[in-house]
Coordinates of C-alpha atoms in Angstrom, one line a residue:
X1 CA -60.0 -40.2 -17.1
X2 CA -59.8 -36.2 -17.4
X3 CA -57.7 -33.9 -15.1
X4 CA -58.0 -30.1 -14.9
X5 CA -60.5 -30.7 -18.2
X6 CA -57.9 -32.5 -19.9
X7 CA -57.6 -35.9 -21.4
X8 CA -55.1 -37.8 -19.5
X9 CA -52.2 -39.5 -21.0
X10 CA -52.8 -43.3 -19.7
X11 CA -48.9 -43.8 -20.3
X12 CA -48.4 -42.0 -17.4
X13 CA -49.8 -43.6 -15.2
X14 CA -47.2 -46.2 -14.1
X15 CA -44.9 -43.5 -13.5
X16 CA -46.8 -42.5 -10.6
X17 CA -47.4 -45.9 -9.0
X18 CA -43.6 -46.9 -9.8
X19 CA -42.3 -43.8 -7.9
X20 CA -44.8 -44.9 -5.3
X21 CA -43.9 -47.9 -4.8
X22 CA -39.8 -47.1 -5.0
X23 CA -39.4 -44.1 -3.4
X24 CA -37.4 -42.9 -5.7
X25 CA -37.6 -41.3 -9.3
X26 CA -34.3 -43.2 -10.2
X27 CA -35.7 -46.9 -8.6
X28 CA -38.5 -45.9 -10.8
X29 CA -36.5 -45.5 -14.1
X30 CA -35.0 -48.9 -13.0
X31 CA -37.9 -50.3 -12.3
X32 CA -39.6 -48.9 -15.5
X33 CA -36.8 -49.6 -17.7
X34 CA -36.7 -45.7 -18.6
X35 CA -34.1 -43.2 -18.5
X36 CA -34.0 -41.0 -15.0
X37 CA -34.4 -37.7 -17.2
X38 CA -37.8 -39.2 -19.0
X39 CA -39.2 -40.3 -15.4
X40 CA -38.8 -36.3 -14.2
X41 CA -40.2 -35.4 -17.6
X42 CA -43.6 -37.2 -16.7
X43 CA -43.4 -36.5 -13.0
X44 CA -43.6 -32.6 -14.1
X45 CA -46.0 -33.3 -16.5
X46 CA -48.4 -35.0 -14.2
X47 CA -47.4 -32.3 -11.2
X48 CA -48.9 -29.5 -13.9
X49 CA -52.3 -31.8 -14.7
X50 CA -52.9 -32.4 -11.1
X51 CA -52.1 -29.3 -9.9
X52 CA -50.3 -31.1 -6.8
X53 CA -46.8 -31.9 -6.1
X54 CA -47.3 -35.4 -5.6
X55 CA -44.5 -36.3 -3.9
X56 CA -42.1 -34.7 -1.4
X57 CA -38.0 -35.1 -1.2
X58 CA -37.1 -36.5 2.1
X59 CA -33.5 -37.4 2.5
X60 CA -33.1 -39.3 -0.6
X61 CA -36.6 -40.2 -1.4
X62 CA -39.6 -39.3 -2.0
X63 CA -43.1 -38.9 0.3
X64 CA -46.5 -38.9 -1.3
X65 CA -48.9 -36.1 -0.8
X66 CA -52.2 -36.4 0.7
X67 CA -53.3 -36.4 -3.1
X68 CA -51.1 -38.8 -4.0
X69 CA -52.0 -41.0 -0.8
X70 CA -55.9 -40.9 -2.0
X71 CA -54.9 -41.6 -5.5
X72 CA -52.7 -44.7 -5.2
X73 CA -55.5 -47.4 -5.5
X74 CA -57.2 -45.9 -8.2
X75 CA -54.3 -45.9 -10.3
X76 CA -53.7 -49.4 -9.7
X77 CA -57.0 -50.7 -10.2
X78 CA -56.6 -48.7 -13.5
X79 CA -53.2 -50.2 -14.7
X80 CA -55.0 -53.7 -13.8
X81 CA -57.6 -53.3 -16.1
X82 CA -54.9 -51.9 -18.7
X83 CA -53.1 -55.3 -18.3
X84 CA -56.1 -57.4 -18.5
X85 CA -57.1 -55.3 -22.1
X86 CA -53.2 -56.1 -23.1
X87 CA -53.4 -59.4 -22.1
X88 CA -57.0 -60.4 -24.4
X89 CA -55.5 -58.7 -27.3
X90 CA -51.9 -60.0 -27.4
X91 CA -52.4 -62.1 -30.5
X92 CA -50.7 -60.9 -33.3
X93 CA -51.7 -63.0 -36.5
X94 CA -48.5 -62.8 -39.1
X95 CA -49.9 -63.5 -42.1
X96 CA -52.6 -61.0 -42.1
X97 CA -50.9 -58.4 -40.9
X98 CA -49.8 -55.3 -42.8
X99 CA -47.5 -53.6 -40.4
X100 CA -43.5 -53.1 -41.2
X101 CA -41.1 -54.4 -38.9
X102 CA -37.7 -52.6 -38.7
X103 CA -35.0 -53.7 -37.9
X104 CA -31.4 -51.8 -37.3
X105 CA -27.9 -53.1 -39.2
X106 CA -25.1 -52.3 -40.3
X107 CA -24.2 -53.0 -43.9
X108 CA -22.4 -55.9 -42.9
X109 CA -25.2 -57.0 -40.8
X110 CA -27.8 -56.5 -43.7
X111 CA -25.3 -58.7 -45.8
X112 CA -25.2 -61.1 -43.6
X113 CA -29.2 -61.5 -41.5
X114 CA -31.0 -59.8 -44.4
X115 CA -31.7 -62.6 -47.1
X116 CA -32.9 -65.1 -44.5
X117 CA -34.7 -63.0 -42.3
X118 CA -36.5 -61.5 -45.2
X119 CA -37.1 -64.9 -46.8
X120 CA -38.7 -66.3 -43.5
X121 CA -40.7 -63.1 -43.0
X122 CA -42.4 -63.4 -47.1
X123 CA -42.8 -66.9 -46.1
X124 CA -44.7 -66.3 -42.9
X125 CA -46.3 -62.8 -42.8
X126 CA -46.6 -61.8 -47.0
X127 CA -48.3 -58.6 -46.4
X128 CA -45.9 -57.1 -44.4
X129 CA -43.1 -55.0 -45.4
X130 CA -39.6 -55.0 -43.7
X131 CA -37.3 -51.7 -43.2
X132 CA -33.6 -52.0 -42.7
X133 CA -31.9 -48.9 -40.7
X134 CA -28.5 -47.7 -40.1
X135 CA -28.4 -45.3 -37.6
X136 CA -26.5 -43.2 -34.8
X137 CA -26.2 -45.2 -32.0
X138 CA -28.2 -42.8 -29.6
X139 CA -30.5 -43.0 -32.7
X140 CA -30.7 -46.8 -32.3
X141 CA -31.6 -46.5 -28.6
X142 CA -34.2 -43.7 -29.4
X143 CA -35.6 -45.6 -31.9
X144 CA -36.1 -49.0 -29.7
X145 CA -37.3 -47.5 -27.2
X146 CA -39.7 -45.7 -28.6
X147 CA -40.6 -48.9 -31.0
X148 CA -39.8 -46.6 -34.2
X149 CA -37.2 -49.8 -34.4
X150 CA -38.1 -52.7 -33.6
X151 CA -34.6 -55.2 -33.2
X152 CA -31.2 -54.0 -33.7
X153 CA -29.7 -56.9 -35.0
X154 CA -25.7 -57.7 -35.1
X155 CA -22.8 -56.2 -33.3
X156 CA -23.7 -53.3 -31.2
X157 CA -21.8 -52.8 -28.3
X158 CA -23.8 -49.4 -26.8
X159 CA -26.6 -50.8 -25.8
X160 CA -25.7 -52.4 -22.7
X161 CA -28.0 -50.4 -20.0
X162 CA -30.2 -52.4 -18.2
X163 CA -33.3 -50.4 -20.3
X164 CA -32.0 -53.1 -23.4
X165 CA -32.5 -56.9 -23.6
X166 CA -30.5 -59.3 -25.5
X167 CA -29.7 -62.6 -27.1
X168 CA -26.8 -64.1 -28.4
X169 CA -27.0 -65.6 -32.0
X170 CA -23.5 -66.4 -32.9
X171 CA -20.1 -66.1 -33.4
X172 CA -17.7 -64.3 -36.4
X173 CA -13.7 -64.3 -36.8
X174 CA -12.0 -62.4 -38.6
X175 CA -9.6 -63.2 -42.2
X176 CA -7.1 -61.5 -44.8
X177 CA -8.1 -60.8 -47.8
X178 CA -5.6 -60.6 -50.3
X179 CA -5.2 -60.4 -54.4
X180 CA -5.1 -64.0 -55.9
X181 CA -2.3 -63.2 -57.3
X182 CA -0.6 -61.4 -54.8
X183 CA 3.5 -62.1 -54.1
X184 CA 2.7 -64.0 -50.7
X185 CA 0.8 -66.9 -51.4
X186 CA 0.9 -68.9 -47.9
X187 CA -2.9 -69.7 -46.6
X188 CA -1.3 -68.2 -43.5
X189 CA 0.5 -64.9 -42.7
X190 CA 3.4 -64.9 -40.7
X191 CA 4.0 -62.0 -37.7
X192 CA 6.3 -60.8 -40.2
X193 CA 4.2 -61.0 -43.5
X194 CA 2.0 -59.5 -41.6
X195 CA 3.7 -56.6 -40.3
X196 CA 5.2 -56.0 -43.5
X197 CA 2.3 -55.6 -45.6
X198 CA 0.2 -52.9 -46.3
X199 CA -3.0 -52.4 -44.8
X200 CA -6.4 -51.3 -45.7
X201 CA -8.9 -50.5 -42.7
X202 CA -12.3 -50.7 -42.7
X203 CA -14.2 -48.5 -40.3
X204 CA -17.8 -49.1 -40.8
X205 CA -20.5 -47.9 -38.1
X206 CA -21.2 -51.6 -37.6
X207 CA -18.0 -50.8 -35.4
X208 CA -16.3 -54.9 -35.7
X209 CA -13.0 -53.3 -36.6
X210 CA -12.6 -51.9 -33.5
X211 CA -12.6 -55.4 -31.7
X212 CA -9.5 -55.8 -34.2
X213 CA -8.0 -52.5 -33.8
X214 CA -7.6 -53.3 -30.0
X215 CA -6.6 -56.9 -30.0
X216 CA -3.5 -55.3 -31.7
X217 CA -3.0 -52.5 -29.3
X218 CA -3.1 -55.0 -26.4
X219 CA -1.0 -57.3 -28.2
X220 CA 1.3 -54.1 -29.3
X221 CA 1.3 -54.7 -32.9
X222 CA 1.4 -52.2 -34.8
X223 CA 1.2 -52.3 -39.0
X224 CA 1.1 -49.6 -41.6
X225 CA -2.3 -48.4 -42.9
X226 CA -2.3 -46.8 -45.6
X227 CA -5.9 -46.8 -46.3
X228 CA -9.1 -46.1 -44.4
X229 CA -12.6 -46.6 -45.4
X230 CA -15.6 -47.0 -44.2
X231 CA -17.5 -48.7 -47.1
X232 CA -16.7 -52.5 -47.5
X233 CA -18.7 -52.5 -50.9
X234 CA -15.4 -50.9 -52.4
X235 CA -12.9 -53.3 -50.9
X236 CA -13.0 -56.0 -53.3
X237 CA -11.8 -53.7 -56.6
X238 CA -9.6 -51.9 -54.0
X239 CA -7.9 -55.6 -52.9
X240 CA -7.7 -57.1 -56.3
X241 CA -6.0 -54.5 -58.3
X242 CA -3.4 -53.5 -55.2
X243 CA -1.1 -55.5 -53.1
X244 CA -3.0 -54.4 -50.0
X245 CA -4.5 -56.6 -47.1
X246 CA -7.5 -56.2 -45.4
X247 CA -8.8 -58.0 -42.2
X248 CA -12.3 -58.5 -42.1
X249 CA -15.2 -60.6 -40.7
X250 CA -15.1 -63.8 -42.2
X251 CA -18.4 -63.0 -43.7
X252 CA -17.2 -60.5 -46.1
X253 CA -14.5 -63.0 -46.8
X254 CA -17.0 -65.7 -47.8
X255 CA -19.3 -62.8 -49.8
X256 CA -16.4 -61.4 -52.2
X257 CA -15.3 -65.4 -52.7
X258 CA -18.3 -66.4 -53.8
X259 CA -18.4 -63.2 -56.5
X260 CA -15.1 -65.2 -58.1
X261 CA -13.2 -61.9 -57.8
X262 CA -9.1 -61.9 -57.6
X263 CA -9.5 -62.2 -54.4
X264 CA -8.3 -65.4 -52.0
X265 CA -8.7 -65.6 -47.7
X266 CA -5.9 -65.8 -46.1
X267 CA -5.3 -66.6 -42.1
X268 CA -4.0 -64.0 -40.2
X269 CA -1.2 -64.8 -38.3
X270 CA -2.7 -64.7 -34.3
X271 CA -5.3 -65.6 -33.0
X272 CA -8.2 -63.3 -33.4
X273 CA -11.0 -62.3 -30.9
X274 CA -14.7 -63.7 -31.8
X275 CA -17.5 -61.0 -33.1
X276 CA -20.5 -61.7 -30.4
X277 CA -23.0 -61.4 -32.9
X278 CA -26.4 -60.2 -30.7
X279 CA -30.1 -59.5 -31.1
X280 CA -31.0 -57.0 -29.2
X281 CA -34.6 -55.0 -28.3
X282 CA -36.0 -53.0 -25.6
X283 CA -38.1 -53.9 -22.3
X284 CA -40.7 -51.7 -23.3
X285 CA -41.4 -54.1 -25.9
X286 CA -40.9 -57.8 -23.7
X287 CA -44.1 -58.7 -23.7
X288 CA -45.1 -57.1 -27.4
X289 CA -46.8 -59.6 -29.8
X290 CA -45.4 -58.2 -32.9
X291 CA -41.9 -57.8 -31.0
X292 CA -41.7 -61.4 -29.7
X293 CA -42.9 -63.2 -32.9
X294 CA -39.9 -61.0 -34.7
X295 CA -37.4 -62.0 -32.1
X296 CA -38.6 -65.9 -32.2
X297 CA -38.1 -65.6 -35.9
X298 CA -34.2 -64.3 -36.3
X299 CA -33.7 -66.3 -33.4
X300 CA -34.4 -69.4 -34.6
X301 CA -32.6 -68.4 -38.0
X302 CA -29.6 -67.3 -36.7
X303 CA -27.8 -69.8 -33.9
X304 CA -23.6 -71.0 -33.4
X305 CA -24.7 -74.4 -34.4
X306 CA -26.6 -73.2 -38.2
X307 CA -23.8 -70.4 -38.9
X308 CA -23.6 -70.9 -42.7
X309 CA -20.8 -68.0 -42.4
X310 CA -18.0 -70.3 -40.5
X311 CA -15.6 -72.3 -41.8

């Protein structure tokens, strides 16, 4: 299809039935799963192809043009025909592909989803190639949206607009780490063991210290930090040679044990809030072969009742 001599961007097209159809250019982003300020983007750029406004304000919505009117069912029957070619070619065949599927953690994500994800993936699709990512998180977002990444996999509590989808895989607590041979020695910390201590925090961008930080805020605790970082690869030499404590997902607790450093778990002394541990992807992508085979895959991996990371 060519306007004004030029080839037409095809992606536009539901923006101009959506609006249609909604009245609105924010029921369209809805509708669309799109952000309002991308939907006016493409409204303007199709206003400037078709040399027409398109649509009218009235009140709070909007009114086709005459153009707009006579344009309608052709850009139906067009987006039907789209659907129908999506539709015969929604096969995606894993282990001939070639592609490289991405996928956004945190360092303690990639530590704890990356071995078995990228086991199953070799296993099932050997030609491919998989790309870890740690990013902003409007970088994330971007990035899903745009299908430069395609899951974001672990703990990220910004993508909650309606434009993201999500599944829940499991759950993480959180433990002490302490020297092995450090002066307190009970599997449990007392309020006051606790309190005394000296803390180390971890503030990684995979952001689980925060669900911490706040539990003890709302419970009014407060403890001396004398330490903040945000790389948890460092902790172990820090823990073992100090008489610091750390509080971290029980996953890193069950990584630096199995390394048979000078390091032991201990409990903290209250009860600690659960890490909702998510996959998450964009709508644009619902229906995406590649997308949904990915998704099946972590998954079926990853579920409360397999956690190999609980006690």
């Amino acid at each position: 299809m060519n306007v004004a001599g030029k080839t037409f961007d095809l992606n536009l097209l539901p923006v101009l039935v959506a609006i249609h159809e909604h009245g609105s250019v924010t029921a369209a982003a809805q509708r669309l799963g799109m952000s309002q300020p991308s939907v006016s983007t493409a409204l303007s750029k199709l206003r400037h192809k078709y040399g027409d406004p398109l649509f009218h304000r009235v009140g709070h919505g909007m009114k086709a043009t005459p153009r707009m009117r006579a344009l309608i069912q052709p850009l139906r029957e067009a987006l039907t025909r789209m659907d129908d070619t999506f539709v015969a070619e929604s096969v995606f065949e894993p282990m001939s592909t070639q592609r490289t599927f991405t996928l956004a953690m945190s360092d303690l994500g990639e530590m704890v989803f990356m071995p078995k994800i990228l086991k199953r993936i070799r296993q099932l699709a050997p030609r491919a190639a998989v790309r870890s990512v740690a990013a902003s998180a409007a970088q994330i977002e971007r990035g899903l949206e745009t299908g430069e990444v395609d899951v974001a996999v672990g703990y990220f509590p910004d993508l909650r607009e309606k434009s993201f989808l999500e599944k829940h895989l499991f759950f993480h607590h959180f433990v002490c780490l302490l020297r092995s041979n450090h002066p307190i020695t009970a599997g449990t910390l007392t309020m006051q063991q606790f309190l005394s201590l000296e803390h180390a925090v971890v503030y990684g961008a995979g952001r689980t210290y925060e669900i911490f930080e706040r539990h003890l805020r709302a419970k009014k605790l407060h403890r001396r930090v004398v330490l903040e970082t945000p790389h948890f690869l460092s902790i172990p030499s820090i823990i073992s040679r100090s008489d610091l404590v750390v509080t971290v997902p029980h996953a890193v607790g069950v990584f630096v044990k199995d390394m048979h450093l000078n390091i032991r778990i201990a409990q903290p002394p209250l009860r600690t809030p659960k890490i909702d541990l998510k996959l998450h992807w964009h709508r644009n992508f619902q229906r995406d072969p590649k997308n949904r085979w990915l998704r099946e895959l972590v998954a079926e991996l990853f579920t409360d009742e397999s956690d190999e990371w609980r006690d």
